[in-house]
GROMACS .gro file of C-alpha atoms in nm:
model
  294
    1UNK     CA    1 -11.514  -2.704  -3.605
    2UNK     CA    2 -11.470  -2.953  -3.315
    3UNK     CA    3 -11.386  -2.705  -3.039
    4UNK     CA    4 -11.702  -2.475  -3.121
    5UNK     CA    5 -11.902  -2.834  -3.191
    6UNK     CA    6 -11.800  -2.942  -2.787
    7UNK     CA    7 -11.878  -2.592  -2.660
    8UNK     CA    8 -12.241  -2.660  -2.770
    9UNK     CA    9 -12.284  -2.976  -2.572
   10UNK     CA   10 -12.547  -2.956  -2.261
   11UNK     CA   11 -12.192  -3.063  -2.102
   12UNK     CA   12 -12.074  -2.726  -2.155
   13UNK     CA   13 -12.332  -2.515  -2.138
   14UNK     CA   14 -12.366  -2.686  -1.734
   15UNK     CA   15 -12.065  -2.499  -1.691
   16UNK     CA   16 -12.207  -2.173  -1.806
   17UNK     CA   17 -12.515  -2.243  -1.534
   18UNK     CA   18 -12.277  -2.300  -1.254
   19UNK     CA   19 -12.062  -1.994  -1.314
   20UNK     CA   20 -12.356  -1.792  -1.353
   21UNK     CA   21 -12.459  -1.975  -0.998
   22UNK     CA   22 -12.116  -1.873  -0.840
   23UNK     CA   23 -12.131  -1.506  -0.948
   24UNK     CA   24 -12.477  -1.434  -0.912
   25UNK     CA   25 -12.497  -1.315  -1.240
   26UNK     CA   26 -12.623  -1.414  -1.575
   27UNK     CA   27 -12.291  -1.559  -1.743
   28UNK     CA   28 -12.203  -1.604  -2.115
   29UNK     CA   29 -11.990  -1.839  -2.213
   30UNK     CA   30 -11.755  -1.615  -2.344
   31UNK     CA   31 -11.733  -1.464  -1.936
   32UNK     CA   32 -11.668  -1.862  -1.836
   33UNK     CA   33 -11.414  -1.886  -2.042
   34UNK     CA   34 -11.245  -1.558  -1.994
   35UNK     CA   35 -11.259  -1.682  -1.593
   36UNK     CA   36 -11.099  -1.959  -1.728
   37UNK     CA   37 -10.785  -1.805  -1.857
   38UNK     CA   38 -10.743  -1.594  -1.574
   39UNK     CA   39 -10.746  -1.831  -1.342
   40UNK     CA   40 -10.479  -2.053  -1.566
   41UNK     CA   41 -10.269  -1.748  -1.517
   42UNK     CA   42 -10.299  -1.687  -1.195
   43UNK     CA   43 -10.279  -2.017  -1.098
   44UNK     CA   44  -9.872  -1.975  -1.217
   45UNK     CA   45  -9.826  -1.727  -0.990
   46UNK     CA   46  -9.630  -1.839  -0.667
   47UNK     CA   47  -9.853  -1.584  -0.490
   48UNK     CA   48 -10.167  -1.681  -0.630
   49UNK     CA   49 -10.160  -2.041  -0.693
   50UNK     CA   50 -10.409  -2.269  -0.475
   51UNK     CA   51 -10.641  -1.933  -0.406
   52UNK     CA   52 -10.718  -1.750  -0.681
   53UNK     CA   53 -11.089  -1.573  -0.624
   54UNK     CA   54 -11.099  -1.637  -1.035
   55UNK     CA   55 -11.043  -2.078  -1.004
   56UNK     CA   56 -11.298  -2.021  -0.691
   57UNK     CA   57 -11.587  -1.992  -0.954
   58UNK     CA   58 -11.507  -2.338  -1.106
   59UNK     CA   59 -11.589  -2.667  -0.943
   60UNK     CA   60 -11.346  -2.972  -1.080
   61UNK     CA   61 -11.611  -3.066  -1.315
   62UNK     CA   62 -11.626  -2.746  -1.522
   63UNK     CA   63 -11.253  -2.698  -1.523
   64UNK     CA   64 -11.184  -3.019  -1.695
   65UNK     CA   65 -11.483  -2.911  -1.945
   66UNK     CA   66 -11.300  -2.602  -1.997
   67UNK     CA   67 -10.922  -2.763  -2.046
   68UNK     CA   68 -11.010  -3.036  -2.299
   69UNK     CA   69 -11.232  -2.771  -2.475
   70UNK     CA   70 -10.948  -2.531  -2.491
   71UNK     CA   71 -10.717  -2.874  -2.544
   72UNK     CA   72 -10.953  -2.926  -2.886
   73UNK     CA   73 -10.860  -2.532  -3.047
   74UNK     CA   74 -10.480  -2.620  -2.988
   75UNK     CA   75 -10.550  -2.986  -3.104
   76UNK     CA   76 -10.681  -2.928  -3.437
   77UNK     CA   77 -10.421  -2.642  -3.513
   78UNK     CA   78 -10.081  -2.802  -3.401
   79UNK     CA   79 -10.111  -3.209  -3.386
   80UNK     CA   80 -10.258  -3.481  -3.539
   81UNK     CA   81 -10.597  -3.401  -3.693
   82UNK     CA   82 -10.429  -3.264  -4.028
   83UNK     CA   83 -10.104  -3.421  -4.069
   84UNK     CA   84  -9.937  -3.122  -4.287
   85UNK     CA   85  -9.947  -2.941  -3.946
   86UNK     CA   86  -9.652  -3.185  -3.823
   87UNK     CA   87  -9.516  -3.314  -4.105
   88UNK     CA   88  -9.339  -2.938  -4.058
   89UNK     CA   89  -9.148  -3.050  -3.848
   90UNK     CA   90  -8.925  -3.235  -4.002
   91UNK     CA   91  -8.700  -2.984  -4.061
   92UNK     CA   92  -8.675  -2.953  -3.659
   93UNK     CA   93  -8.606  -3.299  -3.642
   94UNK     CA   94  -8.346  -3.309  -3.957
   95UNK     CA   95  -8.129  -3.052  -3.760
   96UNK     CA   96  -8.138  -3.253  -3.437
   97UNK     CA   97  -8.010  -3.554  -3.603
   98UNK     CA   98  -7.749  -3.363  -3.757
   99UNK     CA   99  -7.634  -3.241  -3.400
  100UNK     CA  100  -7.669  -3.627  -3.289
  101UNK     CA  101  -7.448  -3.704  -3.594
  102UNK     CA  102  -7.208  -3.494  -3.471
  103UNK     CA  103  -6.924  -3.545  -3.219
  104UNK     CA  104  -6.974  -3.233  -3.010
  105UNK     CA  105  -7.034  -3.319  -2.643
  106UNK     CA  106  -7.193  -2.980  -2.559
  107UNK     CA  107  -7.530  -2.887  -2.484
  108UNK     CA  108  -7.722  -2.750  -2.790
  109UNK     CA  109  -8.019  -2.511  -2.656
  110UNK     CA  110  -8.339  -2.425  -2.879
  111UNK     CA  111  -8.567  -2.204  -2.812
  112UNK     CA  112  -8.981  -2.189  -2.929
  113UNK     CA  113  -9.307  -2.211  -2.788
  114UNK     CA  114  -9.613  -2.500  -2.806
  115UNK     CA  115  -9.672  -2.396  -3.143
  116UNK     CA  116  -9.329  -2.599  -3.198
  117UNK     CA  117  -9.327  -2.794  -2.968
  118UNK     CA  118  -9.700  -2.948  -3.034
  119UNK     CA  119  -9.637  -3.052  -3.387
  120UNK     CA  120  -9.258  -3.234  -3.317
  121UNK     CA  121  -9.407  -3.461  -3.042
  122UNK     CA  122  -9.687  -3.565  -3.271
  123UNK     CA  123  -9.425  -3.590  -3.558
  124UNK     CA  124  -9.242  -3.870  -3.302
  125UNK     CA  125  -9.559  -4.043  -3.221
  126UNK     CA  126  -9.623  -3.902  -2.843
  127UNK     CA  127  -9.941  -3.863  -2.694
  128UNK     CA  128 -10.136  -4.038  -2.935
  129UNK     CA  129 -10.484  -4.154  -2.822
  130UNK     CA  130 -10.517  -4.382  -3.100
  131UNK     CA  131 -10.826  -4.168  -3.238
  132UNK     CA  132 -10.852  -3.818  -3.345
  133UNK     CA  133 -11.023  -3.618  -3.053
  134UNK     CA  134 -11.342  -3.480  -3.122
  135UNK     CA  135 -11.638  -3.314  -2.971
  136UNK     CA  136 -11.789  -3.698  -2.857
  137UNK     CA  137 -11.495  -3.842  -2.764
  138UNK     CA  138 -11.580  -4.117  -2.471
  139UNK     CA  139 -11.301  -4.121  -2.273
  140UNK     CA  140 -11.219  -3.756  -2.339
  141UNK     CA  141 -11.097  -3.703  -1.943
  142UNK     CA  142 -10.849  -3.975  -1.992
  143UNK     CA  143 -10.669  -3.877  -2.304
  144UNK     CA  144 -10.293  -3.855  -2.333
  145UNK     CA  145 -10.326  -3.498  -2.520
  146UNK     CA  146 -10.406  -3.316  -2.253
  147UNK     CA  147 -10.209  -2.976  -2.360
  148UNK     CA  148 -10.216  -2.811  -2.022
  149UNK     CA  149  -9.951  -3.116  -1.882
  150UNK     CA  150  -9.795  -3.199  -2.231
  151UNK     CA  151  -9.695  -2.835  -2.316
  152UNK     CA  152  -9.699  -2.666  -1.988
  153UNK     CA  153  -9.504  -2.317  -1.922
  154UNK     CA  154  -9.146  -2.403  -1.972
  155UNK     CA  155  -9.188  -2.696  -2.101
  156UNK     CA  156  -8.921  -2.894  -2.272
  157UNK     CA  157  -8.806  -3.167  -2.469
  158UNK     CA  158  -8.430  -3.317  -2.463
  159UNK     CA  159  -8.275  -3.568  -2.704
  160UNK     CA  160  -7.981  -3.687  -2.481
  161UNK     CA  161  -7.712  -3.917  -2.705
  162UNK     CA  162  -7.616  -4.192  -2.476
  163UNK     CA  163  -7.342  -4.493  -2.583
  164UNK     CA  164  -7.413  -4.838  -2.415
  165UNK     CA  165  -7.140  -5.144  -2.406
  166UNK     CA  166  -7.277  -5.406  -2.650
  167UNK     CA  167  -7.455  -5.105  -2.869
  168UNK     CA  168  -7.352  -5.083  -3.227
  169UNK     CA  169  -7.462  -4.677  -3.228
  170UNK     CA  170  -7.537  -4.427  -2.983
  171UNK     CA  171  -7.890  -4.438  -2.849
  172UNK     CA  172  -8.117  -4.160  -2.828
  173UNK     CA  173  -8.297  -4.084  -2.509
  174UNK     CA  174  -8.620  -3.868  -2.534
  175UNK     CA  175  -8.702  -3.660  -2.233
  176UNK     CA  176  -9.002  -3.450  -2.225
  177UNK     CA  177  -9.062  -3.231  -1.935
  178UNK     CA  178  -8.791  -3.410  -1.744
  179UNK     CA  179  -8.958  -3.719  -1.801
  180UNK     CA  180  -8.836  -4.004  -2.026
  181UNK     CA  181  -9.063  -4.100  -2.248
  182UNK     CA  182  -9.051  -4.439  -2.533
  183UNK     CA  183  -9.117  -4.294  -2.884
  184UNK     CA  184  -9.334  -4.572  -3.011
  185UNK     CA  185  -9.206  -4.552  -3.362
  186UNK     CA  186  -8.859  -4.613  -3.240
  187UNK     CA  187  -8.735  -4.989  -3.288
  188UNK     CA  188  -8.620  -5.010  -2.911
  189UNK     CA  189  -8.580  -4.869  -2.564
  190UNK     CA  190  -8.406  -4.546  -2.686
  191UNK     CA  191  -8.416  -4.403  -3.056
  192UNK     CA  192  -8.103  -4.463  -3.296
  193UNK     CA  193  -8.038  -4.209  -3.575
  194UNK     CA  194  -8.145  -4.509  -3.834
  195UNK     CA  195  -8.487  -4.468  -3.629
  196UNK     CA  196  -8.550  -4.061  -3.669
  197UNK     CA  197  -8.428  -4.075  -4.039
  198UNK     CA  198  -8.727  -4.353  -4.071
  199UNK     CA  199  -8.954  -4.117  -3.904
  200UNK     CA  200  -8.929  -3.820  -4.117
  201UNK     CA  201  -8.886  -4.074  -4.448
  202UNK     CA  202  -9.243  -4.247  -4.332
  203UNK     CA  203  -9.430  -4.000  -4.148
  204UNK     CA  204  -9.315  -3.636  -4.347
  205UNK     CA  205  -9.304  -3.777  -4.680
  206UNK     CA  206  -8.890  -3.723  -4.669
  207UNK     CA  207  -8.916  -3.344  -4.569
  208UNK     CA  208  -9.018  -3.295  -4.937
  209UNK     CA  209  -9.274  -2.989  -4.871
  210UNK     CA  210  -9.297  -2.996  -5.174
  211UNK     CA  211  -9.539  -3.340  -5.117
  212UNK     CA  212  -9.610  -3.182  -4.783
  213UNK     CA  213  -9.780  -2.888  -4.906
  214UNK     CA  214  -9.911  -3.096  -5.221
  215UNK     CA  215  -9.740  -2.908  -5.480
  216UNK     CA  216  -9.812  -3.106  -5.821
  217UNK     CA  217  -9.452  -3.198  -5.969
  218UNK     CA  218  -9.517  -2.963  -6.244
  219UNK     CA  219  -9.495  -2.655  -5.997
  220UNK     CA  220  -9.218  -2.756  -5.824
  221UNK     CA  221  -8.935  -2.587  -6.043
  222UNK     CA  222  -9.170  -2.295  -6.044
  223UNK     CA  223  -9.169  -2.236  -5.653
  224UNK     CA  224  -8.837  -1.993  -5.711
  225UNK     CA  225  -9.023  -1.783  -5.945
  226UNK     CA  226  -9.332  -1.785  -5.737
  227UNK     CA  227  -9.152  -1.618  -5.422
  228UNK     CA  228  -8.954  -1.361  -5.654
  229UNK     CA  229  -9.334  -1.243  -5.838
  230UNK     CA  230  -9.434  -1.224  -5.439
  231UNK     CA  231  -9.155  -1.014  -5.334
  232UNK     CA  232  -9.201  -0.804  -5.607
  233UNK     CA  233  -9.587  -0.744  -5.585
  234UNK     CA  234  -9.491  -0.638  -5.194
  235UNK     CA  235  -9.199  -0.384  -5.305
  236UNK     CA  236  -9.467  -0.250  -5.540
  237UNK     CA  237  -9.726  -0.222  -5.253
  238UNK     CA  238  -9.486  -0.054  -5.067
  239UNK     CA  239  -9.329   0.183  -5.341
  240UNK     CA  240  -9.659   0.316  -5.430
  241UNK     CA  241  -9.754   0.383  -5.065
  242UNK     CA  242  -9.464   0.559  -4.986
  243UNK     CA  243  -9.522   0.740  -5.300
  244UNK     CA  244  -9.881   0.850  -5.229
  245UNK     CA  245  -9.832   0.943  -4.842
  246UNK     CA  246  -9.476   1.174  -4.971
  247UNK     CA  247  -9.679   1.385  -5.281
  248UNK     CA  248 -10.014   1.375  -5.013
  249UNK     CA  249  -9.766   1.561  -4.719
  250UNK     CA  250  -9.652   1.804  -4.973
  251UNK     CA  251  -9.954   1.894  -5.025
  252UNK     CA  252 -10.061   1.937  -4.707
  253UNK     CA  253  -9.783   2.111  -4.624
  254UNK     CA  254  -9.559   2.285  -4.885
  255UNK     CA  255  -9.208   2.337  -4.832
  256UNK     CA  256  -9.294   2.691  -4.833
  257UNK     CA  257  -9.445   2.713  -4.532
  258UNK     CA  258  -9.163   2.534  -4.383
  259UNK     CA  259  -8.976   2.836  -4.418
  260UNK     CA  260  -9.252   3.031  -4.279
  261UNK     CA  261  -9.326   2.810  -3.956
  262UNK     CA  262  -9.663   2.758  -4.051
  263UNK     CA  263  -9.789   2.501  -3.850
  264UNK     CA  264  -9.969   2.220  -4.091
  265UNK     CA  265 -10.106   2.061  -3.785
  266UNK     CA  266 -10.395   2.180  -3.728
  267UNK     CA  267 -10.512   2.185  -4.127
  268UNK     CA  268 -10.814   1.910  -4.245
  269UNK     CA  269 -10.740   1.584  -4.381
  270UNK     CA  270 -10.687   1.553  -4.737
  271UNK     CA  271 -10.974   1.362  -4.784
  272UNK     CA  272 -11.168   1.605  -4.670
  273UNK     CA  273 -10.993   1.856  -4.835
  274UNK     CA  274 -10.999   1.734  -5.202
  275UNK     CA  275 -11.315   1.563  -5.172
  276UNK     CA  276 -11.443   1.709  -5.497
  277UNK     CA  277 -11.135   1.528  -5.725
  278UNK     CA  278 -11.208   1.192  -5.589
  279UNK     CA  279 -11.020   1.123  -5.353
  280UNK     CA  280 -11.303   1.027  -5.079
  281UNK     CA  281 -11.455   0.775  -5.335
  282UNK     CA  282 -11.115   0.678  -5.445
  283UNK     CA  283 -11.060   0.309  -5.193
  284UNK     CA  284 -10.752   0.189  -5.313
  285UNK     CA  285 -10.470   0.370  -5.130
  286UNK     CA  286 -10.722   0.236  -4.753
  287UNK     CA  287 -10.674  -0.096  -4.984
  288UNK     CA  288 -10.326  -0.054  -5.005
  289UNK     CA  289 -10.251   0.001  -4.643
  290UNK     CA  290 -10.456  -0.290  -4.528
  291UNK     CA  291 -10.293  -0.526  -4.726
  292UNK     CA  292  -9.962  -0.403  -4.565
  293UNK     CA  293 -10.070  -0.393  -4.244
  294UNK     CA  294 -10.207  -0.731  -4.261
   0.00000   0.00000   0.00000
């Protein structure tokens, strides 16, 4: 675990002494980086931004400790480290060509957050340090992954279809955070369709999630059955809960007493109640309703 690996460093634990040396107070790591996040946020707000008594605790040393250890978590979950995580995206990336295909000349707007946005910009080839980042990383405070600047609050990325005199096809220009950027996988200055279709066919195994997930070939007609025998263990779940918590109310409170007003409110549990037929030993309706809230 790379991100738990860095946070053990003497690097980062200097960051824990000067915190505690700020406050005055004996500081866990968990408190640093709790000051941390706060001071992220507030440092959004156009009130709050440039003075925030929570960044005041944090000289420029320990803040870029704390951003490329927090840059690490969202590393290893949504970019390059395991490739499934991007290879995702291909589907993203399918239904952009399509609307590059296209001949609509109107904007198409999609919505999402980092956790969407991480894994298409590594599926492109963007912001790749040419190593995977890890916990001894040299050059960690120059890397091009830094999260806080590549996926920033309203961030965005734009595929604008531009045709040049002398071009063959439209080229695609890739803008990320208003900024153009050069795909490196593309075969020019500005992507073609040809050069997105490669990507996914090279780098996503040809949207096949089937290879993506590494199904062996003789499960893949059985992926059909597989969701039905899920569905149906869920509608069970959720048939015999319904079922329990109806014939347990009834009990509680018979329809009788309905017609008298009695209030059932203030009567024990049932657990309690009917503790001599088992029903306080009995787990699996508390396993039931774990599983479903889960």
């Amino acid at each position: 675990d790379e991100p738990n690996l860095f946070d053990e460093l003497p690097l980062y634990q200097s960051v824990v002494q000067s915190v505690s040396s700020a406050l005055k107070y004996d500081a866990t790591l968990n408190d640093s980086k709790a000051l941390y996040y706060l001071c992220a946020a507030e440092n959004m707000s156009p009130t709050q931004a440039g003075h925030s008594q929570f960044c005041s605790v944090f000289d420029e040393e320990s803040l870029d400790v704390l951003d490329y250890s927090k840059d690490l978590e969202k590393y290893y979950k949504y970019s390059y480290p395991y490739p499934t995580t991007y290879k995702m995206s291909c589907l993203l990336l399918s239904d952009i060509i399509k609307e590059m295909e296209g001949n609509k000349n109107t904007p198409v707007l999609k919505f999402a957050h980092e956790e969407t946005v991480m894994p298409l910009l590594s599926l492109l080839g963007l912001f790749d340090d040419g190593e995977i980042m890890t916990h001894k990383m040299v050059d960690w405070k120059n890397r091009k992954m830094k999260v806080s600047r590549v996926t920033p609050f309203a961030g965005n990325v734009a595929f604008v279809r531009q045709s040049c005199p002398g071009d063959d096809e439209p080229r695609i220009q890739v803008i990320v955070n208003e900024k153009e950027v050069k795909v490196p996988l593309c075969s020019r200055a500005g992507c073609t369709v040809a050069d997105l279709k490669e990507i996914i066919s090279t780098r996503a195994d040809g949207c096949n999630y089937n290879l993506i997930c590494n199904i062996s070939p003789d499960k893949w007609d059985d992926k059909h059955s597989t969701q039905q025998i899920i569905i149906a263990v869920l509608l069970t779940l959720s048939l015999c809960q319904a079922t329990y918590i109806f014939f347990h109310c009834i009990k509680r409170c018979p329809l009788n007493s309905r017609e008298d007003q009695t209030d059932c409110s203030d009567q024990q549990p049932l657990i309690e109640e009917e503790s001599d037929q088992g029903y306080a030993d009995e787990p699996d309706s508390h396993l039931v309703t774990t599983v479903l809230d889960d």
